[in-house]
CSV table of C-alpha atoms in Angstrom, one decimal:
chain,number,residue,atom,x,y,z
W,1,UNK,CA,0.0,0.0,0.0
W,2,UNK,CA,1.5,3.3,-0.9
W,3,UNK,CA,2.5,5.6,2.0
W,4,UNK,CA,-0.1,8.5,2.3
W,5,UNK,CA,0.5,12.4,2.0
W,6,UNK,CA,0.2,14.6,4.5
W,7,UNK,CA,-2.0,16.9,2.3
W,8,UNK,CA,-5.1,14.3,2.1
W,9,UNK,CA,-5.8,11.6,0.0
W,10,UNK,CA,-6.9,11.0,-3.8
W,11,UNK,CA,-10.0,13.5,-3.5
W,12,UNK,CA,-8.5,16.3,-1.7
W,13,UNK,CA,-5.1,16.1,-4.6
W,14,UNK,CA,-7.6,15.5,-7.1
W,15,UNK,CA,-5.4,12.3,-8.7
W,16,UNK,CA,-7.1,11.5,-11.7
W,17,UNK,CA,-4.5,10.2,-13.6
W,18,UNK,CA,-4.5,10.5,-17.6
W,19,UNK,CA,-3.6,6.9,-19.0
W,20,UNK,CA,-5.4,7.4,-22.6
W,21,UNK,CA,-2.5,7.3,-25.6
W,22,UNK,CA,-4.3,9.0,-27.9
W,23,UNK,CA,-5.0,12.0,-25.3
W,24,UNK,CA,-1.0,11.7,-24.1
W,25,UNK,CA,-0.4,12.1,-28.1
W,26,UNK,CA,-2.5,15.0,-28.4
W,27,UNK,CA,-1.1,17.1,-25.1
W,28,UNK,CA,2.5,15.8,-26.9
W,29,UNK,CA,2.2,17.7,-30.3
W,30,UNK,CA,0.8,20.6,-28.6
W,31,UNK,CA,3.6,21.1,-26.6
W,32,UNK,CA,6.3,20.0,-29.4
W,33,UNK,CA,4.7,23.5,-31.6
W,34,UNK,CA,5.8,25.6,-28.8
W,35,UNK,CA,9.5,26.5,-28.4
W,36,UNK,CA,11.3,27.0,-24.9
W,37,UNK,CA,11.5,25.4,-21.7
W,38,UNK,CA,8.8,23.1,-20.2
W,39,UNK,CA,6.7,23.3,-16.1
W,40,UNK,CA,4.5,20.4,-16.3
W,41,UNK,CA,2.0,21.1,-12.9
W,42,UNK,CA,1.2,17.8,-11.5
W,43,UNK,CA,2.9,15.3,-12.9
W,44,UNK,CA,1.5,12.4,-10.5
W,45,UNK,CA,2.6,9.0,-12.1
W,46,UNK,CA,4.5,10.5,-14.9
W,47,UNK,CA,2.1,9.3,-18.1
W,48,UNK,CA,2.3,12.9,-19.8
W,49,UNK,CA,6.0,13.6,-18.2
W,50,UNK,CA,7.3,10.8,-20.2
W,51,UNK,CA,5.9,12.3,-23.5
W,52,UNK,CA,7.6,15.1,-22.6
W,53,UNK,CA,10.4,14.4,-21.6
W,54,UNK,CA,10.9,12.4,-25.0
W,55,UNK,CA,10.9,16.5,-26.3
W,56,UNK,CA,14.8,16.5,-24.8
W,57,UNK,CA,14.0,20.4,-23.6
W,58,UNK,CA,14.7,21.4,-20.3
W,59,UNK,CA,11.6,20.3,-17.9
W,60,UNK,CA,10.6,21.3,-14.6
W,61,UNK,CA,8.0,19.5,-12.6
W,62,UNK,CA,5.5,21.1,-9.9
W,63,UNK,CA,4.3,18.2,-7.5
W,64,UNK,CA,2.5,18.4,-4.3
W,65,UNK,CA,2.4,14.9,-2.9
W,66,UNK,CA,5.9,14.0,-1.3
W,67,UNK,CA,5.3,10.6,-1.8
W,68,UNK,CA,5.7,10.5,-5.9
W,69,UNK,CA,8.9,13.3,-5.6
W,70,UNK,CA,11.4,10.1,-5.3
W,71,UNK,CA,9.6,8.0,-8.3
W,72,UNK,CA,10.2,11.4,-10.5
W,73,UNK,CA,13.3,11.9,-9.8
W,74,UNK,CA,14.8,8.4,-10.2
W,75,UNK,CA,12.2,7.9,-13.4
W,76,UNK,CA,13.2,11.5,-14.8
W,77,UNK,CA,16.9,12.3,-13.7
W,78,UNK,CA,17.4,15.6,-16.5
W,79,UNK,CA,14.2,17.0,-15.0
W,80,UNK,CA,14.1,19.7,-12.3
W,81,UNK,CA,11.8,18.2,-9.5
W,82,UNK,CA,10.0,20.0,-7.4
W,83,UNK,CA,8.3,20.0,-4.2
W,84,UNK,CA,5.7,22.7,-3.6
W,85,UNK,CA,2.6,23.8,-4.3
W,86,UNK,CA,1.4,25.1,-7.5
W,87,UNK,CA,-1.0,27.9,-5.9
W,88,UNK,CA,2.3,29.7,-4.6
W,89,UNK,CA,5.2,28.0,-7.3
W,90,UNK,CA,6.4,30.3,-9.7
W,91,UNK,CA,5.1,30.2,-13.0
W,92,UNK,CA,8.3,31.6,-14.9
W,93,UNK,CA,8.6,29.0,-17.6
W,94,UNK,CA,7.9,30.2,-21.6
W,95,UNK,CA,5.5,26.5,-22.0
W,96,UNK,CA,3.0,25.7,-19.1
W,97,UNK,CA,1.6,21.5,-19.3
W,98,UNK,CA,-0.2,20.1,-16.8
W,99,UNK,CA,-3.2,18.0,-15.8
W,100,UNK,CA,-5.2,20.4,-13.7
W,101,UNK,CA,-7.3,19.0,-9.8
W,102,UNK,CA,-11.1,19.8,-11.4
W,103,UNK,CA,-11.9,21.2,-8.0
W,104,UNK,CA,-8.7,23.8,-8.1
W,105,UNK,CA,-9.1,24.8,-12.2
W,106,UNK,CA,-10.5,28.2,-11.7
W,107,UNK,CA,-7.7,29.3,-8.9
W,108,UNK,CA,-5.1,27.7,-10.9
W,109,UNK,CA,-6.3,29.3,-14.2
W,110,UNK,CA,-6.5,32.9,-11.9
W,111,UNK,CA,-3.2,32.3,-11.0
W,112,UNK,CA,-1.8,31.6,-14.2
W,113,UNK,CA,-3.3,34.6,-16.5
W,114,UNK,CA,-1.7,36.9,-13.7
W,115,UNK,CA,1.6,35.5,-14.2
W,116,UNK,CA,3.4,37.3,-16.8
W,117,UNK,CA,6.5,35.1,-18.3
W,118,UNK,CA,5.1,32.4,-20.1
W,119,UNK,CA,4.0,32.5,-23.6
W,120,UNK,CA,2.3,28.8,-24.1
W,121,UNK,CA,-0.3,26.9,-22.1
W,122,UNK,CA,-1.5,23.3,-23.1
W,123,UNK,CA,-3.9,22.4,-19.8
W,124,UNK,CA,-6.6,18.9,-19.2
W,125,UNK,CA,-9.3,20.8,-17.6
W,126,UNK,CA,-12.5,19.8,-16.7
W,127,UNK,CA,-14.8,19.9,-19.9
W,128,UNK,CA,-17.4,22.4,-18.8
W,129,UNK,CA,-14.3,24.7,-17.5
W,130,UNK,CA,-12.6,24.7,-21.1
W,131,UNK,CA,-15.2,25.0,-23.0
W,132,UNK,CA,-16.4,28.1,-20.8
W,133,UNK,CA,-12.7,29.6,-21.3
W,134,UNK,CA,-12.9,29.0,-25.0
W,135,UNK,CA,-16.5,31.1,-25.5
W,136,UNK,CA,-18.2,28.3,-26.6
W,137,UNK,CA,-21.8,28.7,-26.1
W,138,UNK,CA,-20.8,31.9,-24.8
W,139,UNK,CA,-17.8,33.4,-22.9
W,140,UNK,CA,-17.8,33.9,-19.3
W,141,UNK,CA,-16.9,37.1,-17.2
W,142,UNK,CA,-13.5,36.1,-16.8
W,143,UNK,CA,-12.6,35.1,-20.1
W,144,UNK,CA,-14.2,38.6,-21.4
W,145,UNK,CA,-11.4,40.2,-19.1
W,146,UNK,CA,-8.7,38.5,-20.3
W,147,UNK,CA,-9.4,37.9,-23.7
W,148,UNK,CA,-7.3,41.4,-25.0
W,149,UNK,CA,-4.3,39.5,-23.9
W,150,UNK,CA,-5.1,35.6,-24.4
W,151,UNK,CA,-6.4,33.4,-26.7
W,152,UNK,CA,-8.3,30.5,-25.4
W,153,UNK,CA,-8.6,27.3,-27.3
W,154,UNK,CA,-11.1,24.4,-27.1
W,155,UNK,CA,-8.8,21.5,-28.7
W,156,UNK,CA,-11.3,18.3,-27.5
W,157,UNK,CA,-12.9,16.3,-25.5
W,158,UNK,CA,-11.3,13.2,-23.2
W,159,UNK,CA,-14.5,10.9,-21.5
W,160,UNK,CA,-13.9,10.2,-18.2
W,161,UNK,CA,-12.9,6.5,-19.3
W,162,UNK,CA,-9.5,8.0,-19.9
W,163,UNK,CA,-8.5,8.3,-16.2
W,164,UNK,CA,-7.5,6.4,-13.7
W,165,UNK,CA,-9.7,6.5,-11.1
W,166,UNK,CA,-12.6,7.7,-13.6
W,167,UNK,CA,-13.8,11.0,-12.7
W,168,UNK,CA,-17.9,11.9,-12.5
W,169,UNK,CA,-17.2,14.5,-15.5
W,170,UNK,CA,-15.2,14.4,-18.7
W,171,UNK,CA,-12.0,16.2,-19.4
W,172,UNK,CA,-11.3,18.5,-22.3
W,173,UNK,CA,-8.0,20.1,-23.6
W,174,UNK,CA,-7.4,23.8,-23.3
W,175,UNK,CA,-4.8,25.6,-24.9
W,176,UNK,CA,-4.3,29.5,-24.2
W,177,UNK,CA,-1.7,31.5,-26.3
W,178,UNK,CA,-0.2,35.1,-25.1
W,179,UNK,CA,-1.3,37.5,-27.7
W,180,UNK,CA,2.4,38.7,-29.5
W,181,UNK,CA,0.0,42.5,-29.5
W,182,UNK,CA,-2.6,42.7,-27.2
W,183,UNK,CA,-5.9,44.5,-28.3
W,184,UNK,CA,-6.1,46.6,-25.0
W,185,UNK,CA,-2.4,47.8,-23.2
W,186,UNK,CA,-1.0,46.5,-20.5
W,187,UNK,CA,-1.6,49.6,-18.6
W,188,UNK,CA,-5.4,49.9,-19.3
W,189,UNK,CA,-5.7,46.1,-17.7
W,190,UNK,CA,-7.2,47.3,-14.4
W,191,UNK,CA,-9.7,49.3,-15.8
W,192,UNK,CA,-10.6,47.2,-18.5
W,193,UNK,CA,-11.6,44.4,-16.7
W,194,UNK,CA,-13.7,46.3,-14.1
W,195,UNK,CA,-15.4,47.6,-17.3
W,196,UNK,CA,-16.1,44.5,-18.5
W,197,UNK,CA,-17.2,43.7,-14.8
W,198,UNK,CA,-19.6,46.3,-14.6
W,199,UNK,CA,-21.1,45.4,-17.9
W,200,UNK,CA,-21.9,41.7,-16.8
W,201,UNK,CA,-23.0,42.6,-13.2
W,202,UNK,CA,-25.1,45.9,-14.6
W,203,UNK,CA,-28.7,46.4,-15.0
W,204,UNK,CA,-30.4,46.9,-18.4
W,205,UNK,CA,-31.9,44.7,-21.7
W,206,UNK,CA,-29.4,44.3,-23.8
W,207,UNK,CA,-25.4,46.2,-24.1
W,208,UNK,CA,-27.4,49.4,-25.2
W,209,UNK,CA,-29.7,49.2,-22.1
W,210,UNK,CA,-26.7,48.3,-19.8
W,211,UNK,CA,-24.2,51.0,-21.3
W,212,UNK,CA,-26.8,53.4,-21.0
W,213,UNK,CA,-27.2,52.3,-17.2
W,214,UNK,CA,-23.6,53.0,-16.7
W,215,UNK,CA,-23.8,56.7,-18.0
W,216,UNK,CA,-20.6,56.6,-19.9
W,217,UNK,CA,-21.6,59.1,-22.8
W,218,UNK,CA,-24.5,60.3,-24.4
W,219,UNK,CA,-27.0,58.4,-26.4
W,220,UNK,CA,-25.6,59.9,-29.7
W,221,UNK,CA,-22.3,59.1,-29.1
W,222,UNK,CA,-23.4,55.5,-27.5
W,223,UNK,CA,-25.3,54.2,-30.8
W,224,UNK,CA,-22.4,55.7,-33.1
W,225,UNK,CA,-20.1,53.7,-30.8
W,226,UNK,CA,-22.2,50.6,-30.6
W,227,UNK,CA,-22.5,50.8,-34.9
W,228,UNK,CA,-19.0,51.1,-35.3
W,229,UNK,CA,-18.0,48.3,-33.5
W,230,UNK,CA,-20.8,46.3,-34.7
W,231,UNK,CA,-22.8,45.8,-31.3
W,232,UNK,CA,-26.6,45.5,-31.8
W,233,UNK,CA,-28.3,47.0,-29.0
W,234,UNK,CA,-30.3,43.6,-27.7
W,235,UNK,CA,-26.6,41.6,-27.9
W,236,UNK,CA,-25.9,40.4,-24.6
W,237,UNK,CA,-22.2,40.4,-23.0
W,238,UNK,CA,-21.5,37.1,-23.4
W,239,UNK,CA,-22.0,36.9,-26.8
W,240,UNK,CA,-19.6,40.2,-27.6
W,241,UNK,CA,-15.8,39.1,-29.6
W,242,UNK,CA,-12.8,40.0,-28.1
W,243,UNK,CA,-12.4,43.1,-30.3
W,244,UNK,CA,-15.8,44.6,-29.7
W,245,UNK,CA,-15.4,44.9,-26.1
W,246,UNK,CA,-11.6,46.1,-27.0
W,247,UNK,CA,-13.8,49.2,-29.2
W,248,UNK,CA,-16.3,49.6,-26.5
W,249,UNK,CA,-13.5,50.2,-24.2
W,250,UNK,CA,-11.5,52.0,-26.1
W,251,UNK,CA,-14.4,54.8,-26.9
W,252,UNK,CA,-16.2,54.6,-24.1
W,253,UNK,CA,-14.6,53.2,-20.9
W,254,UNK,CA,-10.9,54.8,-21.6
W,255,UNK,CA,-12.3,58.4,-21.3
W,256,UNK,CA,-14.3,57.7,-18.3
W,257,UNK,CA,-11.3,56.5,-16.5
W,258,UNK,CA,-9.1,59.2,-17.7
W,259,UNK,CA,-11.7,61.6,-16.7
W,260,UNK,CA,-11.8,60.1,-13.4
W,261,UNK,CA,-8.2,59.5,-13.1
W,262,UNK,CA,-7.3,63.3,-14.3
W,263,UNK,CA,-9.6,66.0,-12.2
W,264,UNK,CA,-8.7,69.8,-13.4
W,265,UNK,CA,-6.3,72.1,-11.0
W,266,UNK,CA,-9.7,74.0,-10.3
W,267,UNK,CA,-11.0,70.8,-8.8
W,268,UNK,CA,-7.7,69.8,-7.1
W,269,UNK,CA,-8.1,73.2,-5.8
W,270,UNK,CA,-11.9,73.0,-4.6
W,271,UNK,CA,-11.1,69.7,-2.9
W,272,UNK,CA,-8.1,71.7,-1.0
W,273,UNK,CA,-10.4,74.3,0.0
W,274,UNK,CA,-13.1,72.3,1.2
W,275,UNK,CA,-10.8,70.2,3.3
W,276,UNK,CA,-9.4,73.2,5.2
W,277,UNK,CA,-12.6,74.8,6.0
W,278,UNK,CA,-13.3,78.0,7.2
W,279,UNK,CA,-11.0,78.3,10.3
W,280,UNK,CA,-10.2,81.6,11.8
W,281,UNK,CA,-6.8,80.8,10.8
W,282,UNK,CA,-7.0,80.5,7.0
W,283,UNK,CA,-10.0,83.2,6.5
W,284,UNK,CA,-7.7,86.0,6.1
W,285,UNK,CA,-10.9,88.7,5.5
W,286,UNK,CA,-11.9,88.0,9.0
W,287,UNK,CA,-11.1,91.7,10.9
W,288,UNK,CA,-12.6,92.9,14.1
W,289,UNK,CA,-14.6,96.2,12.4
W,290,UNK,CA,-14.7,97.6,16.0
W,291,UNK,CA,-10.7,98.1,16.2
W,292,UNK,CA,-8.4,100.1,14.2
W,293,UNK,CA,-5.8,97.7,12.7
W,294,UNK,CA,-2.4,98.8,14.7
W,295,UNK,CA,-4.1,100.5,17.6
W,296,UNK,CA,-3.1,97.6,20.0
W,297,UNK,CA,-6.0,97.9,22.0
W,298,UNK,CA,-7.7,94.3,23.2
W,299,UNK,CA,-11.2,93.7,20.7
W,300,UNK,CA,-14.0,93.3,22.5
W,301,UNK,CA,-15.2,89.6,23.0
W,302,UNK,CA,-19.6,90.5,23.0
W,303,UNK,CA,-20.7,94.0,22.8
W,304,UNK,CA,-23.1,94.2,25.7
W,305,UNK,CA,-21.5,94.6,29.1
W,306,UNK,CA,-21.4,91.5,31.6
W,307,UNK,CA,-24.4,92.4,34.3
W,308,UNK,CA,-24.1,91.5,37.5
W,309,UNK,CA,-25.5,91.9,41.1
W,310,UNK,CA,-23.4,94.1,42.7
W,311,UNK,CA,-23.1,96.6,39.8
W,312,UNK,CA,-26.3,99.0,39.9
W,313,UNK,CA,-28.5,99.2,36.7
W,314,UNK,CA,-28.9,102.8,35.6
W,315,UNK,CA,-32.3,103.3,34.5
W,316,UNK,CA,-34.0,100.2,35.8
W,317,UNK,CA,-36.6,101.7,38.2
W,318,UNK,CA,-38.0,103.0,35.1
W,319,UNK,CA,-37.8,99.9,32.7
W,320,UNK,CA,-39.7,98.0,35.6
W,321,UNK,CA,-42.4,100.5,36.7
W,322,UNK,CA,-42.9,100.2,32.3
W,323,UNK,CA,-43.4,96.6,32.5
W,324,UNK,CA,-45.8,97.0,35.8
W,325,UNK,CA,-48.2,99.7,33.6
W,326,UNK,CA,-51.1,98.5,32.6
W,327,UNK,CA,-51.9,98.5,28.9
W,328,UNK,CA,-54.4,100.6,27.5
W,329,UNK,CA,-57.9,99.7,26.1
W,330,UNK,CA,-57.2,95.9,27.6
W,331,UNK,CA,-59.6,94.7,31.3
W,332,UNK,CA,-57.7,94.1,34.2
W,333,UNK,CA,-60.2,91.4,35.3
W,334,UNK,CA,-59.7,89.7,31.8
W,335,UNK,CA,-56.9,87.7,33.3
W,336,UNK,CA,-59.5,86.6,36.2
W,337,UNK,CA,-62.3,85.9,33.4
W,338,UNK,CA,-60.1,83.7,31.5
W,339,UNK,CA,-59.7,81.3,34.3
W,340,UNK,CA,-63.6,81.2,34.8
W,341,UNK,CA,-64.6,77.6,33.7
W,342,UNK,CA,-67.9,79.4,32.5
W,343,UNK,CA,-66.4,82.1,30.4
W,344,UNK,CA,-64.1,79.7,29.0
W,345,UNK,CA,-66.9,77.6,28.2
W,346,UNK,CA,-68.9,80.2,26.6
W,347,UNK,CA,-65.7,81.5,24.8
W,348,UNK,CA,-65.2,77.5,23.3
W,349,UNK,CA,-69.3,77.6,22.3
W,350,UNK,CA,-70.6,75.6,24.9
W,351,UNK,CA,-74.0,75.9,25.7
W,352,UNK,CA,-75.9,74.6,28.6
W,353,UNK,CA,-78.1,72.0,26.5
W,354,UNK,CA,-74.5,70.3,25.4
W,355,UNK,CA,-74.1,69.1,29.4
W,356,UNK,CA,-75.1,65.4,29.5
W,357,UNK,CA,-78.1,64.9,31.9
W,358,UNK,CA,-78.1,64.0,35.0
W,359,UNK,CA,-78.5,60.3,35.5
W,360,UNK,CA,-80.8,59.1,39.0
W,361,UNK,CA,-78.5,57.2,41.4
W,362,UNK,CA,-79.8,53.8,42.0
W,363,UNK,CA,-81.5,52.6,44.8
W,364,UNK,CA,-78.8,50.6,46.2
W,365,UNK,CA,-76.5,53.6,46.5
W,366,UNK,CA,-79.4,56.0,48.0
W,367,UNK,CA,-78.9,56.7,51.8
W,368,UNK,CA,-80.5,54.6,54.6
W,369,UNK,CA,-83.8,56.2,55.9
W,370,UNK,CA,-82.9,56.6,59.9
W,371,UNK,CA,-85.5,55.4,62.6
């Protein structure tokens, strides 16, 4: 029984092991068309290593599971073996081969478009996963973002007869070639891709709909754009080439972001302001109009005096006895009336007929008759 690795069994490494000649001829001449040095990822029991290898270029291999690193070695002695995993290994060869896990394609495939010194990719993917990558059927978000760069290949299909243990899906090949000119620059990559994010996530019928949504332009501008680069108004994004979402981008998303990414001095300048605020400090207008500028005397903090009780009031007899007056043409008993239920009553319109009559106690409640 074969020793067992520390990082889990067959399922969690994914070992599904190619062992179909006509597939390990196919992954062979894909690889002999490319030029440069070989990383195979996964190499497992060494079926597509020894096609290969048979190639006589220098060959690095990416395993995971310590237990196969000695059969490699002793089985492949010109190849560079090595231990690690391929989620944090360097991807810095010109030709990429490997047998991807189908439950790590997607990170691995992440990975490997970010990595920026190989030229050549022949991967076995799972078959719903390459033939997503290739646009058939329609492409996916994240081929859409990297197609400027990449083109993605759907070579064919391998049933799940062809591995060792058989999987619950089949397998198809993938090949993905670095574009020699890329159809948006490097640069723009950012941008572009949250462009073409925005697009699949946004709201709206159609491109037309959803470009309208995103209030890039005006709708003049946005059909000319659309015509030109051949974009019918109900297409959705999945069904949009590689070089119409390059023109889209190009005339629509490039001058939003160098808007954005470019404000005027007067704006630079408004933010600045704003920021300070209006500070006693920076508000150079602000003078005390009570003091001579060069006087030296102290500015006054309020303008009325600070009262107090042991300073006398001039003049305050008289403001009083003025308050105490009575006002003319108003009844001194109108502040007694007021309080009168009745003339409040009369004031509100109540009238004697509103009261509710008087209801007769009952018997029960009347008082005893004494004697």
């Amino acid at each position: 029984m074969r020793p067992h690795s520390t990082f889990g069994g067959r399922h969690e490494l994914g070992q599904n092991f190619l062992h179909s000649r006509s597939t390990l001829h196919t992954i062979a001449n894909l690889t002999r068309a490319t030029t440069g040095p070989i990383l195979e990822i996964g190499p497992g029991t060494g079926a597509v290593t020894a096609q290969l290898y048979q190639l006589g270029r220098p060959l690095t291999l990416v395993e995971l599971d310590e237990t196969r690193i000695s059969h490699l070695e002793h089985s492949f002695p010109r190849a560079q073996v090595q231990h690690a995993d391929v989620l944090t290994s360097r991807l810095d060869q010109p030709v990429i081969v490997g047998s991807l896990p189908f439950h790590l394609t997607t990170p691995i495939l992440r990975r490997l478009l970010r990595a920026r010194r190989w030229q050549n990719a022949v991967l076995l993917t799972q078959w719903e996963v390459a033939r997503k990558r290739a646009g058939v059927g329609g492409s996916t978000m994240m081929t859409a973002q990297w197609a400027p760069w990449f083109d993605f290949r759907l070579i064919e299909r391998v049933p799940a007869h062809a591995f060792t243990p058989k999987p619950s899906v089949d397998g198809g090949i993938l090949t993905i070639d670095r574009l020699a000119s890329s159809l948006v620059p490097d640069r723009h990559r950012s941008d572009y891709q949250q462009f073409v994010r925005t697009a699949f996530t946004g709201r709206g019928r159609g491109m037309k709909g959803i470009l309208t949504t995103m209030n890039l332009t005006d709708r003049t501008t946005l059909q000319s754009t659309m015509d030109r680069n051949d974009v019918r108004g109900d297409t959705l994004p999945r069904d949009l080439k590689p070089e119409q979402w390059a023109g889209l981008y190009s005339a629509l998303g490039a001058t939003e972001t160098s808007t954005t990414k470019s404000p005027s001095a007067a704006q630079k300048q408004s933010r600045k302001t704003q920021k300070k605020g209006n500070t006693m400090r920076n508000d150079k207008g602000h003078k005390n109009p009570s003091v001579a500028a060069g006087t030296g005397e102290i500015p006054l903090i309020a303008e009325k005096p600070v009262i107090t009780g042991e300073i006398p009031i001039v003049g305050a007899d008289q403001v009083a006895k003025k308050l105490e007056a009575q006002i003319p043409g108003v009844d001194p008993e109108a502040k007694t009336k007021s309080h009168d239920k009745g003339h409040l009553q009369a004031e509100r319109g109540f009238m004697p007929q509103h009261a509710k009559p008087s209801q007769p106690q009952p018997r029960w409640n009347l008082p005893r008759r004494q004697g």
